Amino acid sequence: MTHFNERLGAGGFRFTPQRQRVYEVLMETRDHPTAEEVFIRAKKRMPEISHATVYNCLDALVQSGLARQVTLERGATRFCPNMEEHCHYHCEDCGEVFDVALPKNSTLLPRPKGFKIARYDIAVHGVCADCAAKAKK
Amino acid sequence: MTHFNERLGAGGFRFTPQRQRVYEVLMETRDHPTAEEVFIRAKKRMPEISHATVYNCLDALVQSGLARQVTLERGATRFCPNMEEHCHYHCEDCGEVFDVALPKNSTLLPRPKGFKIARYDIAVHGVCADCAAKAKK
DNA sequence: CTATATGCAAATAGTTTGCCTGTTA
DNA sequence: TAACAGGCAAACTATTTGCATATAG
């Protein structure tokens, strides 16, 4: 997991088992967990890990470009380790969040002059195919 | 303010002075206030208004299409009454949020089959022109 | 007149902090 | 061995809830 160490280091963060564990959790199940969910999953194999540490680790991962925050609605912030350009499709029925790659050269974003774009988040809300099918029955 | 009443009614909500006041607050200053900020401003001209009522009213406005929620980062949800297609440009230096209209026919969003899009939020993070200028000095 | 909304206060998330101990580089 | 990070518990902030009272339609 050398990419992990490099990234952490580049961000000015040290390697710790907790950070690794939190990253593993994100990579294992790509379901955009909340910090609380990450905490519960991380705890399964690292029972001493604390709440505060999970928040710390998530911050470190976000700051070193290993994860993103996703804030969809009121409620807990979610996290995902997919660093490619993508949007989040959020099903309002089942609550699932799907990553959808952005088409290359999508001429989408306005570039107001002077504004330096660092990153952007696109969240699309609606109803997923499965839930739409169920609703029809 | 007939548009307001129509909208509320269509959403299945009753007119109340509190809802009107909350909507006024959003319309007066388009600075994407948090619920707490709305509460403080609403209270100035309606001292009896309560915290819970402000949250209620904001929900009613969102559900009847009179306002949108904007969730930018960890922290409080913000609200805006601009219902046109637009993105939010968020300056990480000064914290301001600017509305920027989306170009017509921007072919931006992937349409994964089966997914019924209800609405989407585009948040662009970076540094605004003013802050960039200040940083250079 | 009745369903719905408000006001209040207390409860419940979600997140951060302080302080002391442990660990990485 | 000197920062930096973790653990724990408590503090804070954001949001929700329960219930009695008020009010819009």
Short mmCIF file of C-alpha atoms (C1' of nucleotides) in Angstrom, two decimals:
data_model
loop_
_atom_site.label_atom_id
_atom_site.label_comp_id
_atom_site.label_asym_id
_atom_site.label_seq_id
_atom_site.Cartn_x
_atom_site.Cartn_y
_atom_site.Cartn_z
CA MET A 1 0.00 0.00 0.00
CA THR A 2 2.70 2.34 -1.08
CA HIS A 3 0.44 4.81 -2.82
CA PHE A 4 -1.17 5.32 0.55
CA ASN A 5 2.11 6.12 2.32
CA GLU A 6 3.29 8.43 -0.43
CA ARG A 7 0.09 10.39 -0.40
CA LEU A 8 0.00 10.70 3.34
CA GLY A 9 3.60 11.82 3.39
CA ALA A 10 3.03 14.35 0.62
CA GLY A 11 0.21 15.81 2.69
CA GLY A 12 2.56 16.19 5.65
CA PHE A 13 0.97 13.37 7.62
CA ARG A 14 2.62 10.39 9.28
CA PHE A 15 1.70 6.83 8.69
CA THR A 16 -0.34 5.29 11.50
CA PRO A 17 -2.20 1.99 11.70
CA GLN A 18 -5.43 3.87 12.44
CA ARG A 19 -5.15 5.92 9.26
CA GLN A 20 -4.49 2.78 7.32
CA ARG A 21 -7.45 1.04 8.89
CA VAL A 22 -9.79 3.93 8.14
CA TYR A 23 -8.59 3.95 4.56
CA GLU A 24 -9.14 0.21 4.30
CA VAL A 25 -12.69 0.64 5.53
CA LEU A 26 -13.36 3.18 2.80
CA MET A 27 -11.80 0.96 0.14
CA GLU A 28 -13.50 -2.26 1.26
CA THR A 29 -17.05 -1.13 0.84
CA ARG A 30 -17.61 1.79 -1.45
CA ASP A 31 -20.94 2.78 -0.05
CA HIS A 32 -20.11 6.32 1.06
CA PRO A 33 -20.30 5.67 4.79
CA THR A 34 -20.74 8.38 7.39
CA ALA A 35 -17.99 9.03 9.92
CA GLU A 36 -20.02 7.08 12.45
CA GLU A 37 -20.28 4.09 10.09
CA VAL A 38 -16.56 4.23 9.44
CA PHE A 39 -16.02 4.25 13.18
CA ILE A 40 -18.16 1.13 13.68
CA ARG A 41 -16.46 -0.77 10.85
CA ALA A 42 -12.97 0.28 11.86
CA LYS A 43 -13.66 -0.81 15.44
CA LYS A 44 -14.39 -4.38 14.35
CA ARG A 45 -10.75 -5.08 13.67
CA MET A 46 -9.27 -2.35 15.86
CA PRO A 47 -11.38 -2.20 19.01
CA GLU A 48 -9.34 0.55 20.71
CA ILE A 49 -9.94 3.07 17.94
CA SER A 50 -11.82 6.13 19.10
CA HIS A 51 -14.37 8.41 17.66
CA ALA A 52 -12.08 11.40 17.62
CA THR A 53 -9.36 9.42 15.89
CA VAL A 54 -11.71 8.41 13.11
CA TYR A 55 -12.58 12.05 12.50
CA ASN A 56 -8.88 12.91 12.59
CA CYS A 57 -8.00 10.16 10.17
CA LEU A 58 -10.77 11.09 7.77
CA ASP A 59 -9.50 14.66 7.77
CA ALA A 60 -5.97 13.49 7.12
CA LEU A 61 -7.16 11.33 4.23
CA VAL A 62 -9.18 14.16 2.74
CA GLN A 63 -6.32 16.61 3.08
CA SER A 64 -3.85 14.27 1.47
CA GLY A 65 -6.15 13.52 -1.43
CA LEU A 66 -6.97 9.94 -0.49
CA ALA A 67 -10.65 10.54 0.13
CA ARG A 68 -13.42 13.02 -0.47
CA GLN A 69 -16.17 14.36 1.68
CA VAL A 70 -19.66 14.15 0.29
CA THR A 71 -22.33 16.30 1.86
CA LEU A 72 -25.64 15.36 0.36
CA GLU A 73 -28.41 16.51 2.66
CA ARG A 74 -28.83 17.64 6.19
CA GLY A 75 -27.28 14.96 8.34
CA ALA A 76 -23.93 13.31 8.60
CA THR A 77 -21.17 13.93 6.08
CA ARG A 78 -20.21 10.91 4.00
CA PHE A 79 -16.83 9.83 2.68
CA CYS A 80 -15.60 8.14 -0.46
CA PRO A 81 -12.14 7.08 -1.64
CA ASN A 82 -12.90 7.51 -5.35
CA MET A 83 -10.66 10.38 -6.41
CA GLU A 84 -11.57 10.29 -10.11
CA GLU A 85 -13.84 12.93 -11.59
CA HIS A 86 -17.30 11.71 -10.84
CA CYS A 87 -20.74 12.72 -9.65
CA HIS A 88 -22.81 11.25 -6.90
CA TYR A 89 -26.26 9.97 -7.77
CA HIS A 90 -28.29 9.80 -4.63
CA CYS A 91 -31.47 7.74 -4.49
CA GLU A 92 -33.98 9.44 -2.24
CA ASP A 93 -35.89 6.18 -1.82
CA CYS A 94 -33.23 3.71 -0.72
CA GLY A 95 -30.62 6.25 0.29
CA GLU A 96 -27.87 4.66 -1.81
CA VAL A 97 -25.21 6.79 -3.42
CA PHE A 98 -23.78 5.72 -6.78
CA ASP A 99 -20.62 7.05 -8.35
CA VAL A 100 -21.03 7.97 -12.00
CA ALA A 101 -17.98 8.95 -14.02
CA LEU A 102 -18.05 12.37 -15.63
CA PRO A 103 -17.76 12.33 -19.39
CA LYS A 104 -14.43 13.68 -20.60
CA ASN A 105 -14.63 17.16 -22.10
CA SER A 106 -18.01 17.82 -20.61
CA THR A 107 -18.11 21.55 -21.20
CA LEU A 108 -20.07 22.10 -18.15
CA LEU A 109 -18.71 24.43 -15.56
CA PRO A 110 -18.88 28.17 -15.84
CA ARG A 111 -15.51 29.77 -15.11
CA PRO A 112 -16.28 33.09 -13.48
CA LYS A 113 -13.21 35.21 -14.01
CA GLY A 114 -10.84 35.42 -11.10
CA PHE A 115 -12.26 32.43 -9.28
CA LYS A 116 -9.64 29.71 -8.79
CA ILE A 117 -11.40 26.35 -8.90
CA ALA A 118 -9.87 23.79 -6.56
CA ARG A 119 -12.48 21.06 -6.86
CA TYR A 120 -16.16 20.56 -7.29
CA ASP A 121 -18.89 18.25 -6.13
CA ILE A 122 -21.88 17.31 -8.19
CA ALA A 123 -24.74 15.61 -6.40
CA VAL A 124 -27.73 14.42 -8.38
CA HIS A 125 -30.84 13.52 -6.41
CA GLY A 126 -33.68 11.35 -7.62
CA VAL A 127 -34.82 7.76 -7.71
CA CYS A 128 -32.64 4.87 -8.82
CA ALA A 129 -33.70 2.27 -11.39
CA ASP A 130 -34.38 -0.42 -8.78
CA CYS A 131 -36.56 1.79 -6.62
CA ALA A 132 -38.42 3.14 -9.64
CA ALA A 133 -39.17 -0.46 -10.68
CA LYS A 134 -40.39 -1.38 -7.21
CA ALA A 135 -42.62 1.68 -7.06
CA LYS A 136 -44.40 0.64 -10.26
CA LYS A 137 -45.42 -2.78 -8.97
CA MET B 1 -46.69 37.73 -2.45
CA THR B 2 -49.07 35.49 -4.27
CA HIS B 3 -46.43 33.25 -5.78
CA PHE B 4 -45.48 32.39 -2.24
CA ASN B 5 -49.00 31.39 -1.23
CA GLU B 6 -49.58 29.38 -4.39
CA ARG B 7 -46.39 27.46 -3.95
CA LEU B 8 -46.99 26.74 -0.31
CA GLY B 9 -50.51 25.59 -1.05
CA ALA B 10 -49.38 23.37 -3.91
CA GLY B 11 -46.96 21.73 -1.49
CA GLY B 12 -49.83 21.03 0.90
CA PHE B 13 -48.70 23.62 3.43
CA ARG B 14 -50.69 26.35 5.07
CA PHE B 15 -49.77 29.98 5.01
CA THR B 16 -48.37 31.20 8.30
CA PRO B 17 -46.70 34.49 9.19
CA GLN B 18 -43.64 32.55 10.35
CA ARG B 19 -43.21 30.88 6.98
CA GLN B 20 -43.58 34.22 5.28
CA ARG B 21 -41.02 35.79 7.59
CA VAL B 22 -38.51 33.02 7.00
CA TYR B 23 -38.99 33.38 3.26
CA GLU B 24 -38.50 37.15 3.53
CA VAL B 25 -35.24 36.58 5.38
CA LEU B 26 -33.99 34.36 2.58
CA MET B 27 -35.06 36.86 -0.07
CA GLU B 28 -33.70 39.94 1.69
CA THR B 29 -30.09 38.89 1.84
CA ARG B 30 -29.04 36.25 -0.59
CA ASP B 31 -26.02 35.11 1.32
CA HIS B 32 -26.94 31.46 1.85
CA PRO B 33 -27.50 31.69 5.60
CA THR B 34 -27.50 28.70 7.92
CA ALA B 35 -30.67 27.78 9.78
CA GLU B 36 -29.23 29.44 12.86
CA GLU B 37 -28.58 32.67 10.94
CA VAL B 38 -32.10 32.60 9.56
CA PHE B 39 -33.36 32.17 13.10
CA ILE B 40 -31.43 35.20 14.35
CA ARG B 41 -32.60 37.40 11.46
CA ALA B 42 -36.20 36.23 11.65
CA LYS B 43 -36.25 36.93 15.37
CA LYS B 44 -35.39 40.60 14.85
CA ARG B 45 -38.84 41.35 13.54
CA MET B 46 -40.66 38.40 15.09
CA PRO B 47 -39.22 37.89 18.56
CA GLU B 48 -41.50 34.99 19.52
CA ILE B 49 -40.32 32.80 16.66
CA SER B 50 -38.64 29.64 17.83
CA HIS B 51 -35.78 27.55 16.69
CA ALA B 52 -37.94 24.55 15.87
CA THR B 53 -40.31 26.71 13.86
CA VAL B 54 -37.48 28.04 11.73
CA TYR B 55 -36.42 24.48 10.91
CA ASN B 56 -40.05 23.62 10.17
CA CYS B 57 -40.49 26.60 7.94
CA LEU B 58 -37.30 25.95 6.05
CA ASP B 59 -38.46 22.38 5.43
CA ALA B 60 -41.83 23.61 4.23
CA LEU B 61 -40.15 26.09 1.87
CA VAL B 62 -37.79 23.44 0.51
CA GLN B 63 -40.61 20.95 0.02
CA SER B 64 -42.77 23.44 -1.77
CA GLY B 65 -39.98 24.52 -4.08
CA LEU B 66 -39.45 27.99 -2.63
CA ALA B 67 -35.94 27.36 -1.37
CA ARG B 68 -33.06 24.97 -1.69
CA GLN B 69 -30.73 23.40 0.80
CA VAL B 70 -27.05 23.77 0.15
CA THR B 71 -24.70 21.45 1.97
CA LEU B 72 -21.18 22.52 1.25
CA GLU B 73 -18.90 21.13 3.89
CA ARG B 74 -19.16 19.62 7.29
CA GLY B 75 -21.13 22.03 9.39
CA ALA B 76 -24.50 23.67 9.17
CA THR B 77 -26.70 23.34 6.11
CA ARG B 78 -27.31 26.58 4.22
CA PHE B 79 -30.39 27.81 2.39
CA CYS B 80 -31.04 29.83 -0.73
CA PRO B 81 -34.23 31.00 -2.42
CA ASN B 82 -32.75 31.00 -5.94
CA MET B 83 -34.67 28.27 -7.73
CA GLU B 84 -33.08 28.79 -11.15
CA GLU B 85 -30.51 26.37 -12.47
CA HIS B 86 -27.29 27.48 -10.93
CA CYS B 87 -24.13 26.32 -9.21
CA HIS B 88 -22.65 27.46 -5.96
CA TYR B 89 -19.13 28.81 -5.98
CA HIS B 90 -17.74 28.59 -2.52
CA CYS B 91 -14.68 30.59 -1.52
CA GLU B 92 -12.64 28.63 0.98
CA ASP B 93 -10.91 31.79 2.14
CA CYS B 94 -13.76 34.13 2.98
CA GLY B 95 -16.50 31.51 3.15
CA GLU B 96 -18.79 33.38 0.76
CA VAL B 97 -21.05 31.47 -1.58
CA PHE B 98 -21.82 32.92 -5.01
CA ASP B 99 -24.60 31.80 -7.32
CA VAL B 100 -23.48 31.31 -10.89
CA ALA B 101 -26.08 30.58 -13.57
CA LEU B 102 -25.62 27.40 -15.56
CA PRO B 103 -25.27 27.87 -19.30
CA LYS B 104 -28.33 26.69 -21.22
CA ASN B 105 -27.87 23.34 -22.95
CA SER B 106 -24.79 22.49 -20.99
CA THR B 107 -24.54 18.80 -21.74
CA LEU B 108 -23.01 18.10 -18.46
CA LEU B 109 -24.82 15.45 -16.56
CA PRO B 110 -24.57 11.76 -17.34
CA ARG B 111 -28.02 10.15 -17.50
CA PRO B 112 -27.56 6.63 -16.17
CA LYS B 113 -30.48 4.65 -17.51
CA GLY B 114 -33.36 4.14 -15.14
CA PHE B 115 -32.33 6.87 -12.75
CA LYS B 116 -35.01 9.56 -12.46
CA ILE B 117 -33.29 12.87 -11.82
CA ALA B 118 -35.26 15.16 -9.55
CA ARG B 119 -32.68 17.86 -8.99
CA TYR B 120 -28.98 18.35 -8.66
CA ASP B 121 -26.53 20.48 -6.74
CA ILE B 122 -23.22 21.62 -8.08
CA ALA B 123 -20.78 23.05 -5.59
CA VAL B 124 -17.49 24.46 -6.79
CA HIS B 125 -14.85 25.08 -4.18
CA GLY B 126 -11.87 27.35 -4.55
CA VAL B 127 -10.77 30.94 -3.99
CA CYS B 128 -12.76 33.95 -5.17
CA ALA B 129 -11.26 36.83 -7.15
CA ASP B 130 -11.14 39.17 -4.16
CA CYS B 131 -9.39 36.71 -1.90
CA ALA B 132 -6.97 35.72 -4.62
CA ALA B 133 -6.07 39.41 -5.08
CA LYS B 134 -5.57 39.92 -1.34
CA ALA B 135 -3.37 36.84 -1.13
CA LYS B 136 -1.02 38.25 -3.76
CA LYS B 137 -0.34 41.50 -1.90
"C1'" DC C 1 -64.28 23.10 14.08
"C1'" DT C 2 -60.34 20.36 13.13
"C1'" DA C 3 -56.06 19.45 11.18
"C1'" DT C 4 -51.93 21.64 11.15
"C1'" DA C 5 -48.44 24.83 12.98
"C1'" DT C 6 -46.20 27.19 16.74
"C1'" DG C 7 -43.36 27.71 21.11
"C1'" DC C 8 -40.79 25.92 24.52
"C1'" DA C 9 -37.61 22.98 26.57
"C1'" DA C 10 -35.39 18.96 26.56
"C1'" DA C 11 -33.37 15.12 23.82
"C1'" DT C 12 -30.52 13.43 20.27
"C1'" DA C 13 -27.23 13.54 16.53
"C1'" DG C 14 -22.77 14.97 14.70
"C1'" DT C 15 -18.36 16.95 15.45
"C1'" DT C 16 -14.59 19.09 18.04
"C1'" DT C 17 -11.50 19.91 21.95
"C1'" DG C 18 -8.28 19.34 25.93
"C1'" DC C 19 -5.26 16.81 28.12
"C1'" DC C 20 -2.37 13.25 28.91
"C1'" DT C 21 0.00 9.11 26.97
"C1'" DG C 22 1.95 6.59 23.15
"C1'" DT C 23 4.35 6.23 18.63
"C1'" DT C 24 6.54 7.61 14.25
"C1'" DA C 25 10.34 9.34 11.73
"C1'" DT D 1 13.63 12.32 21.27
"C1'" DA D 2 10.76 15.77 19.48
"C1'" DA D 3 6.95 16.45 17.09
"C1'" DC D 4 2.83 14.42 15.91
"C1'" DA D 5 -1.10 11.16 16.66
"C1'" DG D 6 -4.21 8.44 19.52
"C1'" DG D 7 -7.66 7.59 23.44
"C1'" DC D 8 -11.03 9.18 26.43
"C1'" DA D 9 -14.45 12.04 28.11
"C1'" DA D 10 -16.50 16.16 28.02
"C1'" DA D 11 -17.96 20.28 25.39
"C1'" DC D 12 -20.20 22.22 21.57
"C1'" DT D 13 -23.06 22.85 17.56
"C1'" DA D 14 -26.77 21.38 14.63
"C1'" DT D 15 -31.11 19.37 14.41
"C1'" DT D 16 -35.23 16.93 16.11
"C1'" DT D 17 -38.98 15.70 19.24
"C1'" DG D 18 -42.97 15.79 22.57
"C1'" DC D 19 -46.49 18.15 24.20
"C1'" DA D 20 -49.61 21.87 25.28
"C1'" DT D 21 -51.58 25.93 23.00
"C1'" DA D 22 -52.87 28.66 19.04
"C1'" DT D 23 -54.58 29.46 14.34
"C1'" DA D 24 -55.47 28.85 9.18
"C1'" DG D 25 -58.75 27.19 6.13
#
